[in-house]
PDB file of C-alpha atoms and ligand atoms in Angstrom:
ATOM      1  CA  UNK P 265     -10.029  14.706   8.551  1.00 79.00           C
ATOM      2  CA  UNK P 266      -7.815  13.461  11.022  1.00 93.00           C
ATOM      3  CA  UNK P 267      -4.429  11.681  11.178  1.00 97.00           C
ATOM      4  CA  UNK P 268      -4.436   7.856  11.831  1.00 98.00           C
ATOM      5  CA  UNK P 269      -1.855   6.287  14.462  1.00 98.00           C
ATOM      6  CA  UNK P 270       0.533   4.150  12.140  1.00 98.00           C
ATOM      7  CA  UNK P 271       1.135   0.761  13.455  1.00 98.00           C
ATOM      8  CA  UNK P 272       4.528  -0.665  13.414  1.00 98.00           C
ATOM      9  CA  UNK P 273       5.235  -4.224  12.084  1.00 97.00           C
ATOM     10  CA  UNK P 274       5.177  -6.675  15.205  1.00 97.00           C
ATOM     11  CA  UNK P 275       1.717  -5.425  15.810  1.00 98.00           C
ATOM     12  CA  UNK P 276      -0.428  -8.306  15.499  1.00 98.00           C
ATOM     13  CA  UNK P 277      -3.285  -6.515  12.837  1.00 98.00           C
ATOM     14  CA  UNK P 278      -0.541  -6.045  10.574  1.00 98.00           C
ATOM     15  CA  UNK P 279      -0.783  -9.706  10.604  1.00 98.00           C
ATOM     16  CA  UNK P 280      -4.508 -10.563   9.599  1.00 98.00           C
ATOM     17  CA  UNK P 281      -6.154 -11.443   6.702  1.00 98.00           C
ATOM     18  CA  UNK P 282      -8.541  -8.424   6.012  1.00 98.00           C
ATOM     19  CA  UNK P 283     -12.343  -8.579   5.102  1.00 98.00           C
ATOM     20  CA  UNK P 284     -13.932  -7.403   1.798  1.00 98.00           C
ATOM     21  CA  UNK P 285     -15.429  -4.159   1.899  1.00 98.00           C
ATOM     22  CA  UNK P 286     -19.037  -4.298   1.003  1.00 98.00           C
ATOM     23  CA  UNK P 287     -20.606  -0.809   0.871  1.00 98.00           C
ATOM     24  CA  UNK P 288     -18.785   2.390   1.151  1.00 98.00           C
ATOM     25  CA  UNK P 289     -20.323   4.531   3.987  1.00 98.00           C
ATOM     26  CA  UNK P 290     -20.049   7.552   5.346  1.00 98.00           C
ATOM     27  CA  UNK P 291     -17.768   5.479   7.796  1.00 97.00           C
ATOM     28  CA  UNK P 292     -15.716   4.292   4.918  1.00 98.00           C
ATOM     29  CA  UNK P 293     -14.891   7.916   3.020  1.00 98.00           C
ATOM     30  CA  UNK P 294     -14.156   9.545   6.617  1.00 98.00           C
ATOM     31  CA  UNK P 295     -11.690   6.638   6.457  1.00 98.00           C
ATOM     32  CA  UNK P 296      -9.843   6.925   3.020  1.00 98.00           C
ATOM     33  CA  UNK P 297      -9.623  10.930   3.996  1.00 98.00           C
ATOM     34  CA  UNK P 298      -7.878   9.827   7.135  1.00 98.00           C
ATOM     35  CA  UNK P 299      -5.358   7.192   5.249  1.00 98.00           C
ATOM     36  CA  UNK P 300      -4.635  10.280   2.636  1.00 98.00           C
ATOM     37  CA  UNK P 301      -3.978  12.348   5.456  1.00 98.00           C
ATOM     38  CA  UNK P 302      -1.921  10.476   7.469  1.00 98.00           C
ATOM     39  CA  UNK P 303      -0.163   8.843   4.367  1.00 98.00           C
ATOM     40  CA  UNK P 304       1.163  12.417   3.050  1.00 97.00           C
ATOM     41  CA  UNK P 305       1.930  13.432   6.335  1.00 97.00           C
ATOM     42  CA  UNK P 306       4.493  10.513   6.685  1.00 96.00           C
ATOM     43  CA  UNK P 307       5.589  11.417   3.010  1.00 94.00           C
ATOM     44  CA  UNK P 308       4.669   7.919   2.101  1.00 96.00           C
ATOM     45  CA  UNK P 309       3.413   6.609  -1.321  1.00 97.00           C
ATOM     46  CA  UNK P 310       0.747   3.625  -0.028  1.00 98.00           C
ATOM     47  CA  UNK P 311      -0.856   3.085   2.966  1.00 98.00           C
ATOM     48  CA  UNK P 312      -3.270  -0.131   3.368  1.00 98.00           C
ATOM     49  CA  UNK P 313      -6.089   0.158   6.025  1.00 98.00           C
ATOM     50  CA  UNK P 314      -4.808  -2.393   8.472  1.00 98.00           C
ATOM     51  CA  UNK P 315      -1.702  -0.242   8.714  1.00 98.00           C
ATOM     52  CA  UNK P 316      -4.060   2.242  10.273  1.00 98.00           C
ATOM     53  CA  UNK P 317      -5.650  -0.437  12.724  1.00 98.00           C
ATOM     54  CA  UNK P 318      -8.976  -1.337  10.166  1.00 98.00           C
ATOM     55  CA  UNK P 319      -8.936  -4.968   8.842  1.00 98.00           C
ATOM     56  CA  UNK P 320     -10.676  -4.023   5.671  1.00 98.00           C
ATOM     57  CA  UNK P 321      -9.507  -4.776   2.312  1.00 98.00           C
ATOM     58  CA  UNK P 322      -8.902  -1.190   1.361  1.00 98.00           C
ATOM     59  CA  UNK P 323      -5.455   0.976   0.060  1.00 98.00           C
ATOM     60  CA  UNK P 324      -4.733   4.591  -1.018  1.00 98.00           C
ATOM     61  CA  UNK P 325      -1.898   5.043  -3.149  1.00 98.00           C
ATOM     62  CA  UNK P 326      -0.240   8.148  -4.977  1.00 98.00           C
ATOM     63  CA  UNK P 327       3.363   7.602  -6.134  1.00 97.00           C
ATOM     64  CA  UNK P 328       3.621  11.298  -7.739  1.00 95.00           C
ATOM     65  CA  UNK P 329       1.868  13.327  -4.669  1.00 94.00           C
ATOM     66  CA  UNK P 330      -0.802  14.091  -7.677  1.00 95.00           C
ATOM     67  CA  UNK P 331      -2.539  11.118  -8.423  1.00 95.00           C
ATOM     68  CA  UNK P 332      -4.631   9.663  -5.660  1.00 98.00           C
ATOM     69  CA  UNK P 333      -5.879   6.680  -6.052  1.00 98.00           C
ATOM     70  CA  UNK P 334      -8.399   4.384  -3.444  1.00 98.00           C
ATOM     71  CA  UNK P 335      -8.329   0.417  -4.280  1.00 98.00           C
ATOM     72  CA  UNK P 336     -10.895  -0.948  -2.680  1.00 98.00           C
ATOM     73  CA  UNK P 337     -11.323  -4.843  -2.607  1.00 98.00           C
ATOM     74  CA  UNK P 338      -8.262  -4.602  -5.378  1.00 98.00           C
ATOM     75  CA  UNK P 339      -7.210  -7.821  -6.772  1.00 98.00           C
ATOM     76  CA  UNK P 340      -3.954  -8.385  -8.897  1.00 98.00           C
ATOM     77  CA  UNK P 341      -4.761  -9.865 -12.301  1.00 98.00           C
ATOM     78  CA  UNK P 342      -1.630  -9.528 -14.130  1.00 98.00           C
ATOM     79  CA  UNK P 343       2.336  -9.400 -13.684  1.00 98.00           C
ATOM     80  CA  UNK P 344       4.687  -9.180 -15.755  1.00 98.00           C
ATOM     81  CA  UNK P 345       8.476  -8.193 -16.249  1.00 98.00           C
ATOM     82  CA  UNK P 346      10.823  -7.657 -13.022  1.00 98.00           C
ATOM     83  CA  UNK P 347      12.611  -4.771 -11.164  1.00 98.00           C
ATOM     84  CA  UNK P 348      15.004  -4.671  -8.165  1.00 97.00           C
ATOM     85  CA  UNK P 349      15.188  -1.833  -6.082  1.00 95.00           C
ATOM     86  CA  UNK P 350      14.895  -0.545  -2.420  1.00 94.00           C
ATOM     87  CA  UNK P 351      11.506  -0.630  -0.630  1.00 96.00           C
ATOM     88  CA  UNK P 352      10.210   0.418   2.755  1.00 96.00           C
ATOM     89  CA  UNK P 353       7.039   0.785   4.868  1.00 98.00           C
ATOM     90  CA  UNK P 354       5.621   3.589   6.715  1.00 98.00           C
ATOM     91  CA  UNK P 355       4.917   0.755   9.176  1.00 98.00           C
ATOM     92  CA  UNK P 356       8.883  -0.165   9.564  1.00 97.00           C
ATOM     93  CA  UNK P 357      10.020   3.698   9.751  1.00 95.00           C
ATOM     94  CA  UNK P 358      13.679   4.442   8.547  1.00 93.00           C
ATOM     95  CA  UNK P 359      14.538   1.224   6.780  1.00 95.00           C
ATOM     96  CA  UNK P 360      14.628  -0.170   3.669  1.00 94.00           C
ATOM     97  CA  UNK P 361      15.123  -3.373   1.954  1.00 95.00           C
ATOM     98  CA  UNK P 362      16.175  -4.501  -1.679  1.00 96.00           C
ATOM     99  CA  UNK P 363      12.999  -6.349  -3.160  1.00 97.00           C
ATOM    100  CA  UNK P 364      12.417  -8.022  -6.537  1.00 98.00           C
ATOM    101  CA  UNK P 365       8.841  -7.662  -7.965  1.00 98.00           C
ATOM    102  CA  UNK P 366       6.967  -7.793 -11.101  1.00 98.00           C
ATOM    103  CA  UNK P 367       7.814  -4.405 -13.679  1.00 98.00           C
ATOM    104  CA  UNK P 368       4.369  -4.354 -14.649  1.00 98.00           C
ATOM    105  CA  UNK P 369       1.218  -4.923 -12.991  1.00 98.00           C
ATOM    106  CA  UNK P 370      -2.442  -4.658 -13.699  1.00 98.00           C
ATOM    107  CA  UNK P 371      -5.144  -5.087 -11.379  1.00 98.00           C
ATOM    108  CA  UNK P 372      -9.024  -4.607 -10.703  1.00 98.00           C
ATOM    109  CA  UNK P 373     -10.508  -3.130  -7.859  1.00 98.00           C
ATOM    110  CA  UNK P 374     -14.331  -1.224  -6.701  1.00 98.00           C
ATOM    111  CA  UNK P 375     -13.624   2.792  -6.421  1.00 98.00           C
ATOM    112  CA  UNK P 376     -15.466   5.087  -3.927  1.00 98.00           C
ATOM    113  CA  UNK P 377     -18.972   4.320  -5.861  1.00 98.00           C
ATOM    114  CA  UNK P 378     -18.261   0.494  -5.834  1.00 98.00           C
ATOM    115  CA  UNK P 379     -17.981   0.514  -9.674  1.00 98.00           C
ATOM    116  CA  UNK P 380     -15.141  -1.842 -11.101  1.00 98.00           C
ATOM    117  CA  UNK P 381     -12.166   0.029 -12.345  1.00 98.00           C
ATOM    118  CA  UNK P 382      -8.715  -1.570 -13.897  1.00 98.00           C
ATOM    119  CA  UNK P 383      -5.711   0.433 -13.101  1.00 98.00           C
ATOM    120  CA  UNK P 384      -2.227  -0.685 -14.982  1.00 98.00           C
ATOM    121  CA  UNK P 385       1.170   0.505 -13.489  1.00 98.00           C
ATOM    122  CA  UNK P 386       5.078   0.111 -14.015  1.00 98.00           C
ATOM    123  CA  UNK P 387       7.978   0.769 -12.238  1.00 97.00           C
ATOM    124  CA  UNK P 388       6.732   2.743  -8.506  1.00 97.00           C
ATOM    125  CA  UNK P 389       3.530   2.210  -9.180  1.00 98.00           C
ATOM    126  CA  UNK P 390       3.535  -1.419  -9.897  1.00 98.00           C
ATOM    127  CA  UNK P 391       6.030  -1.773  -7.040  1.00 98.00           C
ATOM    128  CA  UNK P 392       3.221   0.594  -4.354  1.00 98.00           C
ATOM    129  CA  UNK P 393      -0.003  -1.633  -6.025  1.00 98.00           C
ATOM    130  CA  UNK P 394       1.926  -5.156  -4.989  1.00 98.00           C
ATOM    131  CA  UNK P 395       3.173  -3.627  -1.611  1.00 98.00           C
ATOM    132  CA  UNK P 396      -0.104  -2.433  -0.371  1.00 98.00           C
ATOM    133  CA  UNK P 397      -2.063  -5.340  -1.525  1.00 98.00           C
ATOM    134  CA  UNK P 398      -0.083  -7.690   0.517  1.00 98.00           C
ATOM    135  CA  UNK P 399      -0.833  -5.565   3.198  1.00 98.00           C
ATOM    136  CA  UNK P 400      -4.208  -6.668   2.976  1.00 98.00           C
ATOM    137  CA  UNK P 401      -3.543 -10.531   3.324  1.00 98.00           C
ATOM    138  CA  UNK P 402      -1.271  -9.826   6.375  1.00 98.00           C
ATOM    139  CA  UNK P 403       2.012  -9.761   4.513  1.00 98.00           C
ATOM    140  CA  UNK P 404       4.986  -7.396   4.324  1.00 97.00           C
ATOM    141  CA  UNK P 405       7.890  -6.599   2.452  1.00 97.00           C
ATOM    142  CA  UNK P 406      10.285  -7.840   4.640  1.00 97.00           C
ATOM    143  CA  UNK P 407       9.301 -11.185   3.858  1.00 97.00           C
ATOM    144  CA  UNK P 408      10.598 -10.616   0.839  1.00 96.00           C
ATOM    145  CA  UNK P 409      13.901  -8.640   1.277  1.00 97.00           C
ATOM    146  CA  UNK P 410      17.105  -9.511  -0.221  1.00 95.00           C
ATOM    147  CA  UNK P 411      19.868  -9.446   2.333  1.00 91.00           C
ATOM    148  CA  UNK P 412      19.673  -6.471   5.355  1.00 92.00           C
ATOM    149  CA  UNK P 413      17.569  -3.892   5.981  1.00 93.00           C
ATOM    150  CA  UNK P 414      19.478  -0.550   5.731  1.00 93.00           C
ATOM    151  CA  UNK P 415      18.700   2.506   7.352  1.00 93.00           C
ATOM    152  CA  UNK P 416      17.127   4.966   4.903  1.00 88.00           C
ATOM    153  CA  UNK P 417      19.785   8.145   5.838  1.00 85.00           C
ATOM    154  CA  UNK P 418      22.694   5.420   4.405  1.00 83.00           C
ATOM    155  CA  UNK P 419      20.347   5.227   0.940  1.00 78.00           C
ATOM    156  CA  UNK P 420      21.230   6.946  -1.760  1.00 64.00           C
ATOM    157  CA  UNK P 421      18.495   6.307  -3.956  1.00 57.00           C
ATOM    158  CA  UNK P 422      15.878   4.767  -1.926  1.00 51.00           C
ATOM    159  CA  UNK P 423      12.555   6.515  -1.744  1.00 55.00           C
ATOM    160  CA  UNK P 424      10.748   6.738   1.691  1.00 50.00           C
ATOM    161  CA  UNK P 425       8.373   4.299   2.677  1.00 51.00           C
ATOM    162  CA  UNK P 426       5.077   3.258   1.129  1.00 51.00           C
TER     163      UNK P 426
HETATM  164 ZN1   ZN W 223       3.753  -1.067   3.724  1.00 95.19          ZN
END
């Protein structure tokens, strides 16, 4: 395993529609160790491949630091509900943003032997599936902030970065 270099929104991949993943290789699980990696080592809660420079529609996720999960070629097929609260990115370091999203989510996605699994989530999770999935079509949270960014050290209440 290795750590991944992060990159930072204005980089132009963060900006790109990414491609379905077909087959999971070799290539591919060396990969999702890597995002893991480089994910808790950032203390984030998401991480979508293109944040790591790979335009492949791909995302790990673990919101308790006990669950991992790897979404690959995830899809959302439900919302429902709505929460407000303060969001950030492991690709916008330090800052964090109020955003209003769907309570509940479900969604379908291929795991690591291509099968179809459904995954439902509420709350952080719902909030980390949504994030990272717009990831994957080029889109980030700041699109959708209310108001100003804040730095993170004047949050109370804000968790670190997804
Ligand atoms: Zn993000």
């Amino acid at each position: 395993m290795a750590l991944r270099q992060i990159r930072i929104k204005g980089d132009a991949i963060l900006e790109k529609v990414c491609k379905e993943v077909k087959e999971v290789t070799p290539r591919t699980e060396e990969l999702i160790n890597d995002m893991f990696e480089t994910m808790y080592e950032a203390c984030g809660v998401g991480l979508a491949a293109p944040q790591v420079g790979i335009l492949k529609r791909l995302v790990v996720i673990d919101v308790t630091g006990e669950d991992p999960i790897v979404m690959i070629n995830p899809k959302v097929i439900e919302t429902s509900g709505e929460q407000r609260g303060y969001e950030g990115c492991l690709s916008l370091p330090g800052k964090s943003g109020i955003v209003t999203r769907p309570n509940y989510v479900k969604a379908m996605y291929q795991d690591v032997n291509m099968e179809t699994q459904f995954i439902e989530g509420t709350e952080l999770l719902a909030r980390a599936i949504l994030h990272e999935i717009e990831h994957l079509d080029g889109h980030m949270y700041t699109e959708k902030v209310e108001g100003e960014l804040i730095n993170n050290e004047d949050l109370e209440n804000a968790y670190e970065g997804e």
